[in-house]
């Protein structure tokens, strides 16, 4: 029995050395998780099936399990927005020839056909934006694609201004004319865009109405506009609204109006811009525009992507706009030890792992995404080297057991 016991010890030590060697070999493998060989002792049973007595020696050792250590590895920055690390639990999901496998390696790239792929050329899975541009995402997994096509222009349709009018201004008694500065008190110019993406100017003029502002009477201000195209030609003008203020300077009516442009004169379609002036105030301070919010933009070309912590992927364009084009998906499992490691820094899910729990990053206990970084291997090199020495000594000790058994056998043969 001594030979068999020693051989089982050699097998166990060899398994330990192989496991440690694999850990050390993958010390620089992104997203790698170290393993630990676990062993159990062996005892013989009697023919009747009963366990041996307390004086029965064991008959060796066997490998019980190769346990995986899923603790978080250090996050290392790379500056590449396509590199992603998971801070917390979960795995990236990839399509491996029709089977969903899982990885912590976030070294991704965009293929020639625009698919987001692993460094092993497997399609990364995520959620697509829902149709209609509502800002939500589908709950069905599909491959993520990075659309690098240009962004079409969007004409300005809404503008919002927050301004203060000077209550000490003199009421205007003459008719409005944009070329006569005495026919209005203040003005401000907004940059807007037509349907072709050309930059156009819209100027608002504020004129305190004659005869208002007396005690206990509301203040009224007439608002006019002109619209000019890029060549400086005025293509539209008119009255926008009349602002009415209380004697405390609060706007009470006339907060909105519409600018209509029949033709910009440059081939662009006619335009209509809804103007919101609800934030306008009336005080004794000088006229000032404190903020403006205007939609519309010129055409733009794709410049880069960015990934938010919740996994939302945004395409960024040279016109300063961005568009959400997908969302990363993560999966987690009730029993991580039920995941089976396979080549390519992947895990496959077995029945022992349970069903994958798929959701967006940061939801239901899943980790969040850190773009421009990767998760390093969690192998502790110094610990592995110490474990290797111990395993090597165990191997040598079991070799000595075999040599001793051989010597004893030789002595018996010489009797």
PDB file of C-alpha atoms in Angstrom, residues 16-17 20 24 380-393:
ATOM      1  CA  UNK A  16      -0.640  21.420  -7.441  1.00  0.00           C
ATOM      2  CA  UNK A  17       2.482  22.304  -9.449  1.00  0.00           C
ATOM      3  CA  UNK A  20       0.484  26.989  -9.733  1.00  0.00           C
ATOM      4  CA  UNK A  24       2.138  32.095 -12.888  1.00  0.00           C
ATOM      5  CA  UNK A 380      -0.439  37.032  -6.432  1.00  0.00           C
ATOM      6  CA  UNK A 381       2.994  36.164  -7.792  1.00  0.00           C
ATOM      7  CA  UNK A 382       4.850  36.073  -4.473  1.00  0.00           C
ATOM      8  CA  UNK A 383       2.231  33.768  -2.955  1.00  0.00           C
ATOM      9  CA  UNK A 384       2.372  31.473  -5.971  1.00  0.00           C
ATOM     10  CA  UNK A 385       6.165  31.182  -5.762  1.00  0.00           C
ATOM     11  CA  UNK A 386       5.953  30.206  -2.095  1.00  0.00           C
ATOM     12  CA  UNK A 387       3.227  27.663  -2.902  1.00  0.00           C
ATOM     13  CA  UNK A 388       5.425  26.255  -5.659  1.00  0.00           C
ATOM     14  CA  UNK A 389       8.253  25.625  -3.199  1.00  0.00           C
ATOM     15  CA  UNK A 390       5.857  23.825  -0.849  1.00  0.00           C
ATOM     16  CA  UNK A 391       4.452  21.708  -3.703  1.00  0.00           C
ATOM     17  CA  UNK A 392       7.953  20.858  -4.887  1.00  0.00           C
ATOM     18  CA  UNK A 393       8.940  19.755  -1.390  1.00  0.00           C
TER      19      UNK A 393
END
